[in-house]
Short mmCIF file of C-alpha atoms in Angstrom, two decimals:
data_model
loop_
_atom_site.label_atom_id
_atom_site.label_comp_id
_atom_site.label_asym_id
_atom_site.label_seq_id
_atom_site.Cartn_x
_atom_site.Cartn_y
_atom_site.Cartn_z
CA UNK A 1 -27.08 4.19 -12.65
CA UNK A 2 -30.20 2.29 -11.65
CA UNK A 3 -30.04 0.75 -8.18
CA UNK A 4 -32.61 -0.32 -5.61
CA UNK A 5 -31.25 1.89 -2.87
CA UNK A 6 -32.57 4.61 -0.56
CA UNK A 7 -29.37 6.63 -0.60
CA UNK A 8 -25.75 5.98 -1.51
CA UNK A 9 -24.61 6.60 2.07
CA UNK A 10 -27.04 4.16 3.69
CA UNK A 11 -26.51 1.14 1.40
CA UNK A 12 -24.75 -1.08 3.95
CA UNK A 13 -26.93 -0.13 6.92
CA UNK A 14 -30.17 -0.54 4.98
CA UNK A 15 -29.09 -3.99 3.78
CA UNK A 16 -28.18 -4.98 7.35
CA UNK A 17 -31.67 -3.98 8.47
CA UNK A 18 -33.03 -6.34 5.83
CA UNK A 19 -30.76 -9.18 6.91
CA UNK A 20 -31.84 -8.69 10.53
CA UNK A 21 -35.52 -8.70 9.57
CA UNK A 22 -35.25 -11.73 7.27
CA UNK A 23 -33.13 -14.04 9.43
CA UNK A 24 -34.12 -14.52 13.08
CA UNK A 25 -31.26 -17.02 13.44
CA UNK A 26 -28.90 -14.04 13.27
CA UNK A 27 -28.36 -11.13 15.65
CA UNK A 28 -27.39 -8.03 13.72
CA UNK A 29 -25.61 -5.20 15.51
CA UNK A 30 -26.48 -2.45 13.08
CA UNK A 31 -24.58 0.30 14.91
CA UNK A 32 -21.29 -1.61 14.91
CA UNK A 33 -22.07 -3.37 11.61
CA UNK A 34 -21.61 -6.95 12.80
CA UNK A 35 -23.73 -9.96 11.86
CA UNK A 36 -23.65 -12.51 14.72
CA UNK A 37 -25.09 -15.95 15.17
CA UNK A 38 -27.95 -15.40 17.56
CA UNK A 39 -26.43 -17.93 19.99
CA UNK A 40 -22.90 -16.45 20.00
CA UNK A 41 -20.71 -16.77 21.96
CA UNK A 42 -20.81 -20.54 22.34
CA UNK A 43 -18.82 -21.60 25.43
CA UNK A 44 -15.81 -23.76 24.58
CA UNK A 45 -16.20 -23.37 20.82
CA UNK A 46 -13.63 -21.59 18.66
CA UNK A 47 -15.28 -18.48 17.20
CA UNK A 48 -14.94 -17.80 13.46
CA UNK A 49 -14.92 -14.18 12.31
CA UNK A 50 -14.67 -13.07 8.73
CA UNK A 51 -15.33 -9.81 7.02
CA UNK A 52 -14.53 -7.66 4.07
CA UNK A 53 -16.02 -5.03 1.86
CA UNK A 54 -19.72 -5.20 1.07
CA UNK A 55 -20.85 -5.96 -2.47
CA UNK A 56 -19.87 -9.67 -2.37
CA UNK A 57 -23.15 -10.97 -0.92
CA UNK A 58 -23.94 -13.53 0.26
CA UNK A 59 -20.27 -13.47 1.42
CA UNK A 60 -19.84 -13.00 4.42
CA UNK A 61 -23.05 -12.30 6.33
CA UNK A 62 -24.93 -15.02 4.44
CA UNK A 63 -22.50 -17.59 5.81
CA UNK A 64 -23.09 -16.88 9.50
CA UNK A 65 -24.76 -19.73 11.37
CA UNK A 66 -24.39 -23.29 12.60
CA UNK A 67 -21.36 -25.00 11.09
CA UNK A 68 -19.87 -21.92 9.50
CA UNK A 69 -19.12 -18.36 10.75
CA UNK A 70 -19.95 -16.97 14.18
CA UNK A 71 -19.76 -13.36 13.01
CA UNK A 72 -19.21 -11.34 9.85
CA UNK A 73 -18.18 -7.70 9.52
CA UNK A 74 -19.28 -5.91 6.36
CA UNK A 75 -17.28 -2.82 5.41
CA UNK A 76 -18.48 -0.15 3.03
CA UNK A 77 -18.88 -1.36 -0.56
CA UNK A 78 -15.52 -2.88 -1.62
CA UNK A 79 -13.83 -1.38 1.46
CA UNK A 80 -12.50 -3.54 4.27
CA UNK A 81 -14.16 -3.25 7.67
CA UNK A 82 -12.53 -1.07 10.34
CA UNK A 83 -10.77 -2.41 13.45
CA UNK A 84 -13.56 -1.28 15.83
CA UNK A 85 -16.04 -3.53 14.05
CA UNK A 86 -13.69 -6.48 14.01
CA UNK A 87 -12.86 -6.10 17.71
CA UNK A 88 -16.57 -5.96 18.56
CA UNK A 89 -17.12 -9.17 16.55
CA UNK A 90 -14.08 -10.92 18.01
CA UNK A 91 -15.06 -10.22 21.61
CA UNK A 92 -18.68 -11.09 20.84
CA UNK A 93 -17.89 -14.62 19.59
CA UNK A 94 -15.15 -15.57 22.04
CA UNK A 95 -16.43 -18.51 24.07
CA UNK A 96 -13.07 -18.94 25.80
CA UNK A 97 -11.52 -21.16 23.12
CA UNK A 98 -10.13 -18.33 21.01
CA UNK A 99 -11.14 -16.81 17.69
CA UNK A 100 -10.06 -17.50 14.11
CA UNK A 101 -9.94 -14.54 11.74
CA UNK A 102 -10.50 -15.52 8.11
CA UNK A 103 -8.96 -12.78 5.99
CA UNK A 104 -8.92 -12.37 2.23
CA UNK A 105 -5.48 -11.24 1.08
CA UNK A 106 -5.96 -7.57 0.24
CA UNK A 107 -3.76 -4.89 1.77
CA UNK A 108 -6.72 -3.16 3.45
CA UNK A 109 -8.26 -6.29 4.90
CA UNK A 110 -4.91 -7.53 6.15
CA UNK A 111 -4.05 -4.21 7.86
CA UNK A 112 -7.43 -3.78 9.55
CA UNK A 113 -7.58 -7.40 10.74
CA UNK A 114 -3.99 -7.17 12.02
CA UNK A 115 -4.84 -4.14 14.12
CA UNK A 116 -7.99 -5.81 15.43
CA UNK A 117 -6.15 -9.02 16.29
CA UNK A 118 -3.51 -7.09 18.21
CA UNK A 119 -6.05 -5.03 20.17
CA UNK A 120 -8.27 -8.07 20.88
CA UNK A 121 -5.18 -9.86 22.12
CA UNK A 122 -4.56 -6.95 24.52
CA UNK A 123 -8.05 -7.61 25.88
CA UNK A 124 -7.30 -11.26 26.50
CA UNK A 125 -8.81 -12.93 23.43
CA UNK A 126 -6.57 -15.47 21.70
CA UNK A 127 -6.71 -14.81 17.95
CA UNK A 128 -5.31 -16.86 15.07
CA UNK A 129 -5.44 -15.66 11.48
CA UNK A 130 -5.72 -17.50 8.18
CA UNK A 131 -5.06 -15.59 4.96
CA UNK A 132 -6.96 -16.71 1.88
CA UNK A 133 -5.05 -16.20 -1.39
CA UNK A 134 -6.39 -18.56 -4.03
CA UNK A 135 -6.51 -16.40 -7.17
CA UNK A 136 -4.07 -17.71 -9.76
CA UNK A 137 -4.51 -14.67 -12.03
CA UNK A 138 -2.15 -12.73 -9.79
CA UNK A 139 1.54 -13.56 -9.69
CA UNK A 140 2.61 -14.32 -6.14
CA UNK A 141 5.85 -12.62 -5.28
CA UNK A 142 7.61 -11.04 -2.34
CA UNK A 143 7.57 -7.77 -4.24
CA UNK A 144 3.80 -7.50 -4.74
CA UNK A 145 0.68 -7.53 -2.60
CA UNK A 146 0.45 -11.24 -3.47
CA UNK A 147 -2.51 -13.25 -4.62
CA UNK A 148 -6.05 -12.15 -3.92
CA UNK A 149 -8.49 -14.07 -1.77
CA UNK A 150 -11.63 -14.95 -3.72
CA UNK A 151 -13.86 -18.03 -3.98
CA UNK A 152 -11.83 -20.27 -1.68
CA UNK A 153 -12.95 -18.05 1.20
CA UNK A 154 -16.28 -19.89 1.15
CA UNK A 155 -14.52 -23.27 1.28
CA UNK A 156 -12.36 -22.14 4.20
CA UNK A 157 -15.33 -20.74 6.11
CA UNK A 158 -17.43 -23.88 5.57
CA UNK A 159 -14.76 -26.47 6.36
CA UNK A 160 -13.12 -24.64 9.29
CA UNK A 161 -16.62 -23.86 10.60
CA UNK A 162 -17.54 -27.54 10.55
CA UNK A 163 -14.40 -28.45 12.50
CA UNK A 164 -14.97 -25.66 15.04
CA UNK A 165 -18.50 -26.99 15.59
CA UNK A 166 -17.01 -30.30 16.84
CA UNK A 167 -15.20 -28.46 19.64
CA UNK A 168 -11.73 -28.71 18.05
CA UNK A 169 -9.07 -26.37 19.49
CA UNK A 170 -8.02 -23.13 17.78
CA UNK A 171 -4.72 -24.53 16.46
CA UNK A 172 -6.54 -27.41 14.74
CA UNK A 173 -9.20 -25.16 13.23
CA UNK A 174 -6.50 -22.81 11.94
CA UNK A 175 -4.52 -25.73 10.52
CA UNK A 176 -7.47 -27.09 8.53
CA UNK A 177 -8.36 -23.58 7.33
CA UNK A 178 -4.82 -23.15 5.96
CA UNK A 179 -4.91 -26.58 4.39
CA UNK A 180 -8.12 -25.73 2.52
CA UNK A 181 -6.53 -22.53 1.24
CA UNK A 182 -3.38 -24.32 0.12
CA UNK A 183 -5.42 -26.90 -1.80
CA UNK A 184 -7.68 -24.31 -3.48
CA UNK A 185 -7.26 -22.22 -6.63
CA UNK A 186 -9.53 -19.75 -8.45
CA UNK A 187 -9.78 -17.84 -11.70
CA UNK A 188 -12.38 -15.19 -12.62
CA UNK A 189 -13.80 -13.84 -15.87
CA UNK A 190 -15.96 -10.74 -16.44
CA UNK A 191 -18.43 -10.13 -19.26
CA UNK A 192 -19.35 -6.70 -17.91
CA UNK A 193 -18.02 -4.30 -15.27
CA UNK A 194 -20.04 -3.50 -12.15
CA UNK A 195 -21.28 -0.21 -10.76
CA UNK A 196 -20.26 0.86 -7.25
CA UNK A 197 -23.14 2.94 -5.81
CA UNK A 198 -20.84 5.76 -4.60
CA UNK A 199 -19.12 5.98 -8.00
CA UNK A 200 -22.37 5.94 -9.99
CA UNK A 201 -20.89 4.53 -13.17
CA UNK A 202 -19.31 1.28 -14.32
CA UNK A 203 -15.80 0.57 -13.06
CA UNK A 204 -14.48 0.03 -16.59
CA UNK A 205 -15.70 -0.09 -20.16
CA UNK A 206 -16.02 -3.25 -22.15
CA UNK A 207 -17.53 -3.64 -25.60
CA UNK A 208 -20.15 -6.28 -26.46
CA UNK A 209 -17.49 -8.48 -28.03
CA UNK A 210 -14.87 -8.36 -25.27
CA UNK A 211 -14.30 -10.03 -21.92
CA UNK A 212 -11.85 -9.50 -19.08
CA UNK A 213 -9.75 -12.47 -17.97
CA UNK A 214 -8.27 -12.79 -14.50
CA UNK A 215 -10.55 -10.45 -12.60
CA UNK A 216 -10.84 -10.14 -8.85
CA UNK A 217 -14.04 -9.42 -6.94
CA UNK A 218 -13.90 -5.63 -6.73
CA UNK A 219 -14.97 -4.59 -10.20
CA UNK A 220 -11.34 -4.04 -11.15
CA UNK A 221 -10.30 -4.92 -14.70
CA UNK A 222 -8.53 -8.26 -15.12
CA UNK A 223 -5.04 -9.13 -16.24
CA UNK A 224 -5.94 -9.15 -19.92
CA UNK A 225 -8.78 -8.31 -22.27
CA UNK A 226 -9.84 -10.88 -24.86
CA UNK A 227 -12.51 -11.40 -27.50
CA UNK A 228 -15.71 -13.10 -26.39
CA UNK A 229 -15.64 -16.82 -27.24
CA UNK A 230 -17.70 -19.94 -26.67
CA UNK A 231 -18.15 -20.85 -23.00
CA UNK A 232 -16.03 -23.96 -23.59
CA UNK A 233 -13.08 -21.85 -24.75
CA UNK A 234 -13.38 -19.38 -21.89
CA UNK A 235 -13.54 -22.22 -19.35
CA UNK A 236 -10.43 -23.72 -20.90
CA UNK A 237 -8.48 -20.51 -20.29
CA UNK A 238 -9.62 -20.43 -16.66
CA UNK A 239 -8.97 -24.11 -16.01
CA UNK A 240 -5.59 -24.08 -17.80
CA UNK A 241 -4.50 -21.27 -15.46
CA UNK A 242 -5.59 -23.26 -12.41
CA UNK A 243 -4.10 -26.53 -13.66
CA UNK A 244 -0.78 -24.88 -14.52
CA UNK A 245 -0.53 -23.61 -10.96
CA UNK A 246 -1.71 -26.70 -9.09
CA UNK A 247 -2.23 -29.74 -11.33
CA UNK A 248 -5.80 -31.01 -11.05
CA UNK A 249 -6.17 -34.58 -9.86
CA UNK A 250 -8.28 -36.82 -7.65
CA UNK A 251 -11.45 -35.94 -5.81
CA UNK A 252 -12.17 -32.26 -6.24
CA UNK A 253 -14.60 -29.80 -4.73
CA UNK A 254 -15.68 -27.34 -7.44
CA UNK A 255 -17.54 -24.06 -7.28
CA UNK A 256 -18.78 -22.25 -10.35
CA UNK A 257 -19.65 -18.88 -8.92
CA UNK A 258 -21.64 -16.09 -10.55
CA UNK A 259 -20.38 -12.54 -10.12
CA UNK A 260 -23.86 -11.26 -9.25
CA UNK A 261 -25.41 -10.58 -12.64
CA UNK A 262 -25.04 -13.92 -14.41
CA UNK A 263 -28.12 -16.07 -15.15
CA UNK A 264 -27.94 -19.48 -13.49
CA UNK A 265 -28.46 -21.20 -16.85
CA UNK A 266 -25.12 -19.80 -18.01
CA UNK A 267 -23.41 -20.94 -14.82
CA UNK A 268 -24.62 -24.49 -15.48
CA UNK A 269 -23.25 -24.30 -19.01
CA UNK A 270 -19.93 -23.29 -17.47
CA UNK A 271 -20.13 -26.08 -14.90
CA UNK A 272 -20.64 -28.70 -17.61
CA UNK A 273 -17.44 -27.52 -19.30
CA UNK A 274 -15.54 -27.41 -16.01
CA UNK A 275 -16.63 -30.96 -15.17
CA UNK A 276 -15.56 -32.20 -18.61
CA UNK A 277 -12.19 -30.46 -18.27
CA UNK A 278 -11.60 -32.12 -14.89
CA UNK A 279 -12.50 -35.55 -16.24
CA UNK A 280 -10.06 -34.99 -19.06
CA UNK A 281 -7.33 -34.39 -16.48
CA UNK A 282 -8.25 -37.49 -14.51
CA UNK A 283 -9.86 -35.50 -11.71
CA UNK A 284 -13.42 -35.93 -10.44
CA UNK A 285 -15.86 -33.25 -9.32
CA UNK A 286 -17.18 -35.15 -6.30
CA UNK A 287 -18.73 -32.10 -4.60
CA UNK A 288 -20.03 -28.97 -6.30
CA UNK A 289 -21.65 -25.60 -5.82
CA UNK A 290 -23.21 -23.62 -8.66
CA UNK A 291 -24.64 -20.18 -7.97
CA UNK A 292 -23.91 -16.65 -6.80
CA UNK A 293 -21.79 -16.93 -3.64
CA UNK A 294 -18.85 -14.53 -3.88
CA UNK A 295 -20.12 -11.72 -6.03
CA UNK A 296 -19.03 -8.36 -7.37
CA UNK A 297 -22.29 -6.36 -7.20
CA UNK A 298 -24.03 -6.52 -10.59
CA UNK A 299 -21.09 -7.80 -12.62
CA UNK A 300 -21.73 -10.52 -15.21
CA UNK A 301 -19.18 -13.27 -15.36
CA UNK A 302 -18.05 -16.21 -13.30
CA UNK A 303 -15.23 -17.56 -11.25
CA UNK A 304 -14.25 -21.16 -10.84
CA UNK A 305 -12.68 -22.45 -7.64
CA UNK A 306 -11.29 -25.93 -7.12
CA UNK A 307 -10.16 -27.63 -3.92
CA UNK A 308 -8.31 -30.91 -3.95
CA UNK A 309 -10.10 -32.92 -1.25
CA UNK A 310 -8.87 -35.34 1.42
CA UNK A 311 -11.08 -37.68 3.39
CA UNK A 312 -11.10 -35.24 6.30
CA UNK A 313 -11.98 -32.25 4.14
CA UNK A 314 -14.81 -34.13 2.40
CA UNK A 315 -16.29 -35.15 5.77
CA UNK A 316 -16.13 -31.57 7.02
CA UNK A 317 -17.63 -30.24 3.78
CA UNK A 318 -20.53 -32.67 4.17
CA UNK A 319 -21.13 -31.79 7.84
CA UNK A 320 -24.39 -29.97 8.61
CA UNK A 321 -24.54 -26.24 7.93
CA UNK A 322 -27.37 -23.82 8.50
CA UNK A 323 -26.81 -20.28 7.27
CA UNK A 324 -28.92 -17.96 5.10
CA UNK A 325 -26.99 -18.86 1.93
CA UNK A 326 -25.71 -22.38 2.54
CA UNK A 327 -27.68 -25.09 4.34
CA UNK A 328 -27.74 -28.85 4.32
CA UNK A 329 -27.79 -31.83 6.67
CA UNK A 330 -29.89 -30.28 9.42
CA UNK B 1 3.10 26.26 13.88
CA UNK B 2 0.68 25.81 16.79
CA UNK B 3 -2.42 23.72 17.48
CA UNK B 4 -4.58 26.20 15.59
CA UNK B 5 -2.34 25.84 12.53
CA UNK B 6 -2.73 22.05 12.51
CA UNK B 7 -6.50 22.36 13.00
CA UNK B 8 -6.52 24.64 9.95
CA UNK B 9 -4.50 22.02 8.07
CA UNK B 10 -7.13 19.37 8.78
CA UNK B 11 -9.88 21.81 7.68
CA UNK B 12 -8.01 22.46 4.44
CA UNK B 13 -7.55 18.73 3.85
CA UNK B 14 -11.24 18.02 4.46
CA UNK B 15 -12.22 20.77 2.01
CA UNK B 16 -9.72 19.62 -0.63
CA UNK B 17 -10.75 15.98 -0.32
CA UNK B 18 -14.41 16.94 -0.64
CA UNK B 19 -13.68 19.05 -3.71
CA UNK B 20 -11.56 16.30 -5.27
CA UNK B 21 -13.71 13.39 -4.09
CA UNK B 22 -14.92 12.41 -7.55
CA UNK B 23 -11.50 12.92 -9.10
CA UNK B 24 -9.87 10.59 -6.55
CA UNK B 25 -12.63 8.04 -7.07
CA UNK B 26 -12.13 8.14 -10.83
CA UNK B 27 -8.38 7.63 -10.46
CA UNK B 28 -9.18 4.67 -8.22
CA UNK B 29 -11.77 3.28 -10.65
CA UNK B 30 -9.07 3.08 -13.31
CA UNK B 31 -6.66 0.87 -11.36
CA UNK B 32 -8.40 0.04 -8.07
CA UNK B 33 -11.90 -0.26 -6.73
CA UNK B 34 -13.48 3.18 -7.07
CA UNK B 35 -13.79 4.07 -3.40
CA UNK B 36 -10.80 6.26 -2.49
CA UNK B 37 -12.56 9.63 -2.68
CA UNK B 38 -15.61 8.48 -0.73
CA UNK B 39 -13.47 6.82 1.95
CA UNK B 40 -11.19 9.80 2.56
CA UNK B 41 -14.15 12.18 2.55
CA UNK B 42 -15.83 10.08 5.24
CA UNK B 43 -12.58 9.88 7.23
CA UNK B 44 -11.64 13.56 7.25
CA UNK B 45 -15.24 14.61 7.92
CA UNK B 46 -15.15 12.31 10.94
CA UNK B 47 -11.74 13.71 11.94
CA UNK B 48 -13.14 17.25 11.94
CA UNK B 49 -16.07 16.13 14.07
CA UNK B 50 -13.69 14.43 16.50
CA UNK B 51 -11.59 17.60 16.78
CA UNK B 52 -14.67 19.72 17.40
CA UNK B 53 -15.72 17.33 20.16
CA UNK B 54 -12.38 16.95 21.93
CA UNK B 55 -10.51 20.25 21.35
CA UNK B 56 -6.99 18.82 21.76
CA UNK B 57 -4.49 21.22 23.34
CA UNK B 58 -1.26 20.42 21.49
CA UNK B 59 -0.36 19.76 17.83
CA UNK B 60 0.74 16.26 18.85
CA UNK B 61 -2.55 15.40 20.57
CA UNK B 62 -4.48 16.82 17.63
CA UNK B 63 -2.67 14.72 15.05
CA UNK B 64 -2.90 11.54 17.14
CA UNK B 65 -6.66 12.07 17.42
CA UNK B 66 -6.95 12.63 13.66
CA UNK B 67 -4.94 9.47 13.00
CA UNK B 68 -6.97 7.32 15.39
CA UNK B 69 -10.21 8.59 13.84
CA UNK B 70 -9.00 7.73 10.34
CA UNK B 71 -8.08 4.20 11.46
CA UNK B 72 -11.51 3.80 13.04
CA UNK B 73 -13.60 5.28 10.22
CA UNK B 74 -11.98 4.85 6.82
CA UNK B 75 -11.34 1.14 6.35
CA UNK B 76 -9.47 -0.17 3.34
CA UNK B 77 -5.72 0.26 3.21
CA UNK B 78 -5.87 4.04 3.28
CA UNK B 79 -7.46 4.14 6.76
CA UNK B 80 -4.67 2.35 8.60
CA UNK B 81 -1.95 3.93 6.41
CA UNK B 82 -3.05 7.57 6.69
CA UNK B 83 -4.10 6.97 10.28
CA UNK B 84 -0.65 5.68 11.13
CA UNK B 85 1.00 8.60 9.32
CA UNK B 86 -0.89 11.16 11.42
CA UNK B 87 -0.41 9.22 14.64
CA UNK B 88 3.33 8.83 14.12
CA UNK B 89 3.71 12.52 13.30
CA UNK B 90 1.67 13.42 16.37
CA UNK B 91 3.74 11.16 18.60
CA UNK B 92 6.97 12.65 17.23
CA UNK B 93 5.72 16.13 18.24
CA UNK B 94 5.32 15.06 21.87
CA UNK B 95 3.93 17.74 24.20
CA UNK B 96 5.32 20.74 22.28
CA UNK B 97 2.91 23.65 21.88
CA UNK B 98 4.77 25.13 18.91
CA UNK B 99 6.31 23.15 16.05
CA UNK B 100 9.31 24.44 14.08
CA UNK B 101 9.90 23.47 10.44
CA UNK B 102 12.74 21.23 11.65
CA UNK B 103 10.34 19.45 14.03
CA UNK B 104 7.77 19.17 11.26
CA UNK B 105 10.44 17.54 9.13
CA UNK B 106 11.19 15.05 11.91
CA UNK B 107 7.47 14.34 12.26
CA UNK B 108 7.11 13.79 8.54
CA UNK B 109 9.96 11.29 8.55
CA UNK B 110 8.26 9.46 11.41
CA UNK B 111 5.04 9.39 9.37
CA UNK B 112 6.89 8.00 6.37
CA UNK B 113 8.56 5.28 8.47
CA UNK B 114 5.20 4.31 9.95
CA UNK B 115 3.58 4.02 6.52
CA UNK B 116 6.47 1.98 5.15
CA UNK B 117 6.55 -0.31 8.19
CA UNK B 118 2.84 -1.06 7.78
CA UNK B 119 2.50 -1.14 4.01
CA UNK B 120 5.99 -2.40 3.13
CA UNK B 121 6.05 -0.14 0.08
CA UNK B 122 9.22 1.42 -1.29
CA UNK B 123 9.56 4.43 -3.58
CA UNK B 124 8.64 3.40 -7.11
CA UNK B 125 5.98 0.86 -6.10
CA UNK B 126 3.26 3.29 -7.27
CA UNK B 127 1.76 4.09 -3.87
CA UNK B 128 1.33 7.07 -1.53
CA UNK B 129 5.01 6.65 -0.61
CA UNK B 130 5.89 8.08 -4.04
CA UNK B 131 4.45 11.43 -2.94
CA UNK B 132 5.22 11.22 0.78
CA UNK B 133 8.92 10.37 0.50
CA UNK B 134 9.85 13.22 -1.91
CA UNK B 135 7.84 15.67 0.21
CA UNK B 136 9.70 14.57 3.36
CA UNK B 137 13.03 14.91 1.55
CA UNK B 138 12.15 18.33 0.14
CA UNK B 139 11.12 19.61 3.56
CA UNK B 140 14.32 18.30 5.16
CA UNK B 141 16.37 20.01 2.44
CA UNK B 142 14.44 23.27 2.83
CA UNK B 143 15.04 23.23 6.58
CA UNK B 144 18.75 22.59 6.00
CA UNK B 145 18.86 25.45 3.51
CA UNK B 146 17.23 27.71 6.09
CA UNK B 147 14.17 28.56 3.99
CA UNK B 148 11.25 30.41 5.58
CA UNK B 149 8.41 28.13 6.79
CA UNK B 150 6.06 29.09 3.92
CA UNK B 151 8.83 28.43 1.38
CA UNK B 152 9.63 25.11 3.01
CA UNK B 153 6.00 23.99 2.85
CA UNK B 154 5.79 25.22 -0.72
CA UNK B 155 8.78 23.02 -1.60
CA UNK B 156 7.23 20.01 0.13
CA UNK B 157 3.92 20.50 -1.68
CA UNK B 158 5.65 20.83 -5.05
CA UNK B 159 7.68 17.68 -4.43
CA UNK B 160 4.56 15.71 -3.43
CA UNK B 161 2.71 16.93 -6.51
CA UNK B 162 5.61 16.00 -8.76
CA UNK B 163 5.96 12.62 -7.04
CA UNK B 164 2.28 11.86 -7.59
CA UNK B 165 2.48 12.78 -11.27
CA UNK B 166 5.58 10.63 -11.64
CA UNK B 167 3.53 7.54 -10.67
CA UNK B 168 1.74 7.64 -14.05
CA UNK B 169 4.32 5.58 -16.02
CA UNK B 170 5.02 3.19 -13.14
CA UNK B 171 3.76 -0.37 -12.82
CA UNK B 172 2.17 -0.95 -9.43
CA UNK B 173 3.92 -3.42 -7.13
CA UNK B 174 1.81 -2.86 -3.99
CA UNK B 175 -1.86 -2.36 -3.25
CA UNK B 176 -4.85 -3.24 -5.34
CA UNK B 177 -3.45 -1.71 -8.53
CA UNK B 178 -0.69 -4.34 -8.46
CA UNK B 179 -3.25 -6.97 -9.53
CA UNK B 180 -3.41 -5.26 -12.92
CA UNK B 181 0.26 -5.87 -13.59
CA UNK B 182 1.45 -3.96 -16.68
CA UNK B 183 -2.06 -2.53 -17.17
CA UNK B 184 -1.56 -0.30 -14.14
CA UNK B 185 0.89 1.74 -16.25
CA UNK B 186 -0.44 5.05 -17.56
CA UNK B 187 -2.57 5.99 -14.55
CA UNK B 188 -1.80 8.26 -11.61
CA UNK B 189 -1.85 6.40 -8.30
CA UNK B 190 -4.87 7.56 -6.26
CA UNK B 191 -2.98 7.27 -2.95
CA UNK B 192 -0.12 9.40 -4.24
CA UNK B 193 -2.68 11.89 -5.58
CA UNK B 194 -4.41 12.20 -2.21
CA UNK B 195 -1.05 12.55 -0.44
CA UNK B 196 -0.27 15.45 -2.76
CA UNK B 197 -3.61 17.00 -1.73
CA UNK B 198 -2.56 16.75 1.93
CA UNK B 199 0.62 18.74 1.21
CA UNK B 200 -1.29 21.26 -0.89
CA UNK B 201 -3.55 21.74 2.13
CA UNK B 202 -0.51 22.22 4.39
CA UNK B 203 0.72 25.00 2.12
CA UNK B 204 -2.78 26.50 2.10
CA UNK B 205 -2.94 26.42 5.90
CA UNK B 206 0.37 28.30 6.06
CA UNK B 207 -0.83 31.05 3.77
CA UNK B 208 -4.05 31.65 5.72
#
């Protein structure tokens, strides 16, 4: 394993020190592992808190700032944050209008956020929760852990963050966050596994001629293994899965997301195929993001996330945002 | 079984988890996210530090402190689940200074209920419940049969071990392994494996 680290045990803390040093618009509580907006809490504004395992950068710390999150809690690599962290963040962003927890649907994240919400409630902070579960590779069923939260998390954080910035009440911010999730779908593909620092070796083995279809964002293998094909063919598998679940139509927000180790030139090749697929279905990619946003350490591959837009959602997407990883309009 | 016995149990768990850290992580890499060994090692190391700092006076207080520390330090699903198991067991023990095998059995059932309430897993879902539930049943049976404490713990440990091994052919329906669908078959569940370690440590504490 080759990694730019000082030690396996200090990966998260050392990265937080870097984030603090690089971004004066953030206040980083290194002891409690919380990345705050420097001006949090904002009186009268709903606070947005997200969090999850580390290894998905820039998610979530890179999305803290004006028009998006008020605080992010990084856990250990691929491990959800602990309740203490989340409570610290929740109290630290509460400006009296309540706090929205944005939670990716994984058992660990759900349990730790639930405990934090309950304990923050005991301390007088009103908390609402939105679960993100956009990954169509996983069958949703009462008898499973349900779908994973992946790329749509960014859409939820951006759009709900924009609404919160206007002074909208907690119930409204939560409603729009849920609407974004319901209108979003994702599918991921891996060309290589990734290497978790504490494990020291790749999470699975894949030959030069194979890919994994239907991966999540934790280096886990996907639903199936398949031979490597042209980008066009791989995109078709991903988009067919999305379209079968929620037929693509109308104005669509599209993200082609790298898993951390994919060259941008390949992501643009993928985007061209995604755009053509949408056009074929009568849908239009009216807003787009291409880059590494919701990653899985050093994995090569991509995920595609679509969100069927409404006028309101497009306006909120276009609203100004100023965070380390996403900024426009200001 | 007094406070000292339960402190020894936690020591045995911490040692076993440290020794098996890489093994647990490898099991997790196969069907999860390769962090189970590291997370439990961090949690039980922290639990030992907390015990050294607070010196709880009863088995119940000790286990509640261990559980709270795991919830605070581990993260993931295993932190809240194991944390709840220890807290529920501790609460079931109340203020008692000495715990009989029958009381241990009651505590274990409370732990199992807590885990199932939080994680909503049933036996056969390929989770820690597949080791915890058989161990609880075996201990209850041993108590009913009037076995000696060491024999009762031996039976519980054997049942947990067998339960963990029996997760290999199962398809996961809960937790991160469930995302693999049929591909989760053929691997031992890391949570069931670590639960079996906990019962092995309980047996080891009894034979000290």
